[in-house]
């Protein structure tokens, strides 16, 4: 059975087929491809785009979604194996995943890191437990990567640029008052490198470089296609000639779980904001961000509202790519 947990183990060809189908669905949104099919959307964290686009997406294909929030409207779930369940969780993922598999044709999960110990969070245990015990395909709605966002971004880039091969993609860290998940940043590296872009990771210091798993994937994918992966701490050099600037904030992994120690250093990097002065160094570059986005903290109003901003197109494309993905998982 096929799950969609990370794009790292999906080929560029199949990912491109999903994007191509998403374009067909964008042109013709109402198709009864998934008539009477159902999806469980399990949210351990909040969402605006993901929740609404999956719910509306399956409806537009003739199916139905049920939204569950463990610990709120549904029971808290235990993920440790072999434990005596005498704490909060009322049921185990072994039952939850198998029961939902009897009701639903797909299960989708959003489970952010716990932000205590990265060596634990990087195992992606929640969604991998669902994938292990479910008997239907499982979709990642953002854990330590955000593969649906990747597809939406690549679709938006191709809509504006045509082929992205050989274009310069800059993933820039930006300031944010809180230490955020690295998922979208990891995903930016994965999709840009898989699709043959020259990738630059711009971040304030080596402490902000992403997990070696995603750096290694990006190195492997770029070199397989004769492209480059560059780590830069120099804003002018990184922006120079960029075709795409993709902004995201994340917490420095060496301080994971001890972010009060990162805070003083982080406060010195507010100048990583994406602004018109930096964008002027680019090759008339496109700007995007996964949203939600704090205006005038991560990016100025001028840039996010500019004609080169893709943020709304990328967000819209979440609907189309997820419909293509659900359709693919249930019909191929
Ligand atoms: N980009 C994204 O996943 O948005 P939400 O957190 O609102 O779902």
PDB file of C-alpha atoms in Angstrom, residues 123-230:
ATOM      1  CA  UNK A 123      11.596   9.952  13.856  1.00  0.00           C
ATOM      2  CA  UNK A 124       8.177  11.311  12.830  1.00  0.00           C
ATOM      3  CA  UNK A 125       6.635   8.734  15.124  1.00  0.00           C
ATOM      4  CA  UNK A 126       2.992   9.850  15.057  1.00  0.00           C
ATOM      5  CA  UNK A 127       2.414   9.641  11.321  1.00  0.00           C
ATOM      6  CA  UNK A 128       4.683   6.628  10.930  1.00  0.00           C
ATOM      7  CA  UNK A 129       2.647   4.807  13.570  1.00  0.00           C
ATOM      8  CA  UNK A 130      -0.545   5.591  11.685  1.00  0.00           C
ATOM      9  CA  UNK A 131       1.093   4.373   8.471  1.00  0.00           C
ATOM     10  CA  UNK A 132       2.222   1.175  10.179  1.00  0.00           C
ATOM     11  CA  UNK A 133      -1.150   0.274  11.648  1.00  0.00           C
ATOM     12  CA  UNK A 134      -3.606   1.685   9.096  1.00  0.00           C
ATOM     13  CA  UNK A 135      -4.819  -0.515   6.271  1.00  0.00           C
ATOM     14  CA  UNK A 136      -5.549   2.463   4.004  1.00  0.00           C
ATOM     15  CA  UNK A 137      -3.151   5.074   2.541  1.00  0.00           C
ATOM     16  CA  UNK A 138      -1.914   7.742   4.955  1.00  0.00           C
ATOM     17  CA  UNK A 139      -1.218  11.338   3.867  1.00  0.00           C
ATOM     18  CA  UNK A 140       1.132  13.772   5.605  1.00  0.00           C
ATOM     19  CA  UNK A 141      -0.641  17.088   6.292  1.00  0.00           C
ATOM     20  CA  UNK A 142       2.596  18.428   7.933  1.00  0.00           C
ATOM     21  CA  UNK A 143       4.786  16.739  10.462  1.00  0.00           C
ATOM     22  CA  UNK A 144       8.532  17.266  10.030  1.00  0.00           C
ATOM     23  CA  UNK A 145       7.992  17.813   6.301  1.00  0.00           C
ATOM     24  CA  UNK A 146       5.013  19.276   4.450  1.00  0.00           C
ATOM     25  CA  UNK A 147       4.813  17.380   1.144  1.00  0.00           C
ATOM     26  CA  UNK A 148       1.407  18.768   0.048  1.00  0.00           C
ATOM     27  CA  UNK A 149       2.854  22.274   0.391  1.00  0.00           C
ATOM     28  CA  UNK A 150       5.765  21.191  -1.788  1.00  0.00           C
ATOM     29  CA  UNK A 151       3.448  20.166  -4.615  1.00  0.00           C
ATOM     30  CA  UNK A 152       1.495  23.415  -4.347  1.00  0.00           C
ATOM     31  CA  UNK A 153       4.695  25.453  -4.463  1.00  0.00           C
ATOM     32  CA  UNK A 154       6.089  23.587  -7.471  1.00  0.00           C
ATOM     33  CA  UNK A 155       2.791  23.903  -9.290  1.00  0.00           C
ATOM     34  CA  UNK A 156       2.761  27.676  -8.660  1.00  0.00           C
ATOM     35  CA  UNK A 157       6.365  28.021  -9.828  1.00  0.00           C
ATOM     36  CA  UNK A 158       5.689  26.080 -13.024  1.00  0.00           C
ATOM     37  CA  UNK A 159       2.564  28.136 -13.709  1.00  0.00           C
ATOM     38  CA  UNK A 160       4.675  31.317 -13.612  1.00  0.00           C
ATOM     39  CA  UNK A 161       8.027  30.123 -14.969  1.00  0.00           C
ATOM     40  CA  UNK A 162       7.372  27.043 -17.068  1.00  0.00           C
ATOM     41  CA  UNK A 163      10.337  24.742 -16.485  1.00  0.00           C
ATOM     42  CA  UNK A 164      12.199  25.402 -13.242  1.00  0.00           C
ATOM     43  CA  UNK A 165      15.300  23.443 -14.305  1.00  0.00           C
ATOM     44  CA  UNK A 166      18.483  25.375 -13.575  1.00  0.00           C
ATOM     45  CA  UNK A 167      16.674  28.279 -11.906  1.00  0.00           C
ATOM     46  CA  UNK A 168      18.128  29.651  -8.667  1.00  0.00           C
ATOM     47  CA  UNK A 169      15.949  28.842  -5.649  1.00  0.00           C
ATOM     48  CA  UNK A 170      16.825  30.624  -2.409  1.00  0.00           C
ATOM     49  CA  UNK A 171      15.342  29.274   0.786  1.00  0.00           C
ATOM     50  CA  UNK A 172      15.833  32.081   3.268  1.00  0.00           C
ATOM     51  CA  UNK A 173      15.458  31.858   7.018  1.00  0.00           C
ATOM     52  CA  UNK A 174      13.528  34.820   8.409  1.00  0.00           C
ATOM     53  CA  UNK A 175      13.016  36.126  11.906  1.00  0.00           C
ATOM     54  CA  UNK A 176       9.927  35.144  13.909  1.00  0.00           C
ATOM     55  CA  UNK A 177       9.382  35.681  17.636  1.00  0.00           C
ATOM     56  CA  UNK A 178       8.839  31.955  18.173  1.00  0.00           C
ATOM     57  CA  UNK A 179      10.989  28.966  17.212  1.00  0.00           C
ATOM     58  CA  UNK A 180       8.945  27.349  14.444  1.00  0.00           C
ATOM     59  CA  UNK A 181       8.864  23.876  12.913  1.00  0.00           C
ATOM     60  CA  UNK A 182      11.490  23.108  10.258  1.00  0.00           C
ATOM     61  CA  UNK A 183       8.961  21.148   8.143  1.00  0.00           C
ATOM     62  CA  UNK A 184       8.340  23.653   5.349  1.00  0.00           C
ATOM     63  CA  UNK A 185      12.028  24.506   5.154  1.00  0.00           C
ATOM     64  CA  UNK A 186      12.923  20.811   4.846  1.00  0.00           C
ATOM     65  CA  UNK A 187      10.248  20.517   2.190  1.00  0.00           C
ATOM     66  CA  UNK A 188      11.492  23.549   0.270  1.00  0.00           C
ATOM     67  CA  UNK A 189      14.885  21.874  -0.003  1.00  0.00           C
ATOM     68  CA  UNK A 190      13.366  18.571  -1.093  1.00  0.00           C
ATOM     69  CA  UNK A 191      11.119  19.832  -3.870  1.00  0.00           C
ATOM     70  CA  UNK A 192      13.474  22.448  -5.347  1.00  0.00           C
ATOM     71  CA  UNK A 193      16.349  19.988  -5.474  1.00  0.00           C
ATOM     72  CA  UNK A 194      14.224  17.151  -6.843  1.00  0.00           C
ATOM     73  CA  UNK A 195      12.989  19.382  -9.673  1.00  0.00           C
ATOM     74  CA  UNK A 196      16.479  20.377 -10.851  1.00  0.00           C
ATOM     75  CA  UNK A 197      16.890  23.833  -9.358  1.00  0.00           C
ATOM     76  CA  UNK A 198      20.135  25.338  -8.103  1.00  0.00           C
ATOM     77  CA  UNK A 199      19.384  25.595  -4.402  1.00  0.00           C
ATOM     78  CA  UNK A 200      20.781  28.075  -1.884  1.00  0.00           C
ATOM     79  CA  UNK A 201      19.986  27.800   1.810  1.00  0.00           C
ATOM     80  CA  UNK A 202      20.414  31.252   3.366  1.00  0.00           C
ATOM     81  CA  UNK A 203      20.480  31.370   7.168  1.00  0.00           C
ATOM     82  CA  UNK A 204      22.199  33.540   9.790  1.00  0.00           C
ATOM     83  CA  UNK A 205      24.766  31.023  11.124  1.00  0.00           C
ATOM     84  CA  UNK A 206      25.659  27.313  10.774  1.00  0.00           C
ATOM     85  CA  UNK A 207      23.362  26.646  13.751  1.00  0.00           C
ATOM     86  CA  UNK A 208      20.370  27.294  11.467  1.00  0.00           C
ATOM     87  CA  UNK A 209      21.359  24.700   8.862  1.00  0.00           C
ATOM     88  CA  UNK A 210      18.638  22.077   8.565  1.00  0.00           C
ATOM     89  CA  UNK A 211      18.716  18.442   9.646  1.00  0.00           C
ATOM     90  CA  UNK A 212      21.386  16.398   7.870  1.00  0.00           C
ATOM     91  CA  UNK A 213      18.742  14.037   6.466  1.00  0.00           C
ATOM     92  CA  UNK A 214      17.247  16.844   4.355  1.00  0.00           C
ATOM     93  CA  UNK A 215      20.601  18.439   3.562  1.00  0.00           C
ATOM     94  CA  UNK A 216      21.809  15.041   2.318  1.00  0.00           C
ATOM     95  CA  UNK A 217      18.673  14.505   0.215  1.00  0.00           C
ATOM     96  CA  UNK A 218      19.096  17.957  -1.318  1.00  0.00           C
ATOM     97  CA  UNK A 219      22.782  17.276  -2.009  1.00  0.00           C
ATOM     98  CA  UNK A 220      21.950  13.929  -3.597  1.00  0.00           C
ATOM     99  CA  UNK A 221      19.040  15.270  -5.713  1.00  0.00           C
ATOM    100  CA  UNK A 222      20.912  18.349  -6.962  1.00  0.00           C
ATOM    101  CA  UNK A 223      24.090  16.457  -7.829  1.00  0.00           C
ATOM    102  CA  UNK A 224      22.112  13.749  -9.660  1.00  0.00           C
ATOM    103  CA  UNK A 225      20.909  16.487 -11.999  1.00  0.00           C
ATOM    104  CA  UNK A 226      24.145  18.441 -12.276  1.00  0.00           C
ATOM    105  CA  UNK A 227      22.817  21.212 -10.037  1.00  0.00           C
ATOM    106  CA  UNK A 228      24.223  22.757  -6.884  1.00  0.00           C
ATOM    107  CA  UNK A 229      23.365  23.062  -3.208  1.00  0.00           C
ATOM    108  CA  UNK A 230      24.931  26.096  -1.506  1.00  0.00           C
TER     109      UNK A 230
END
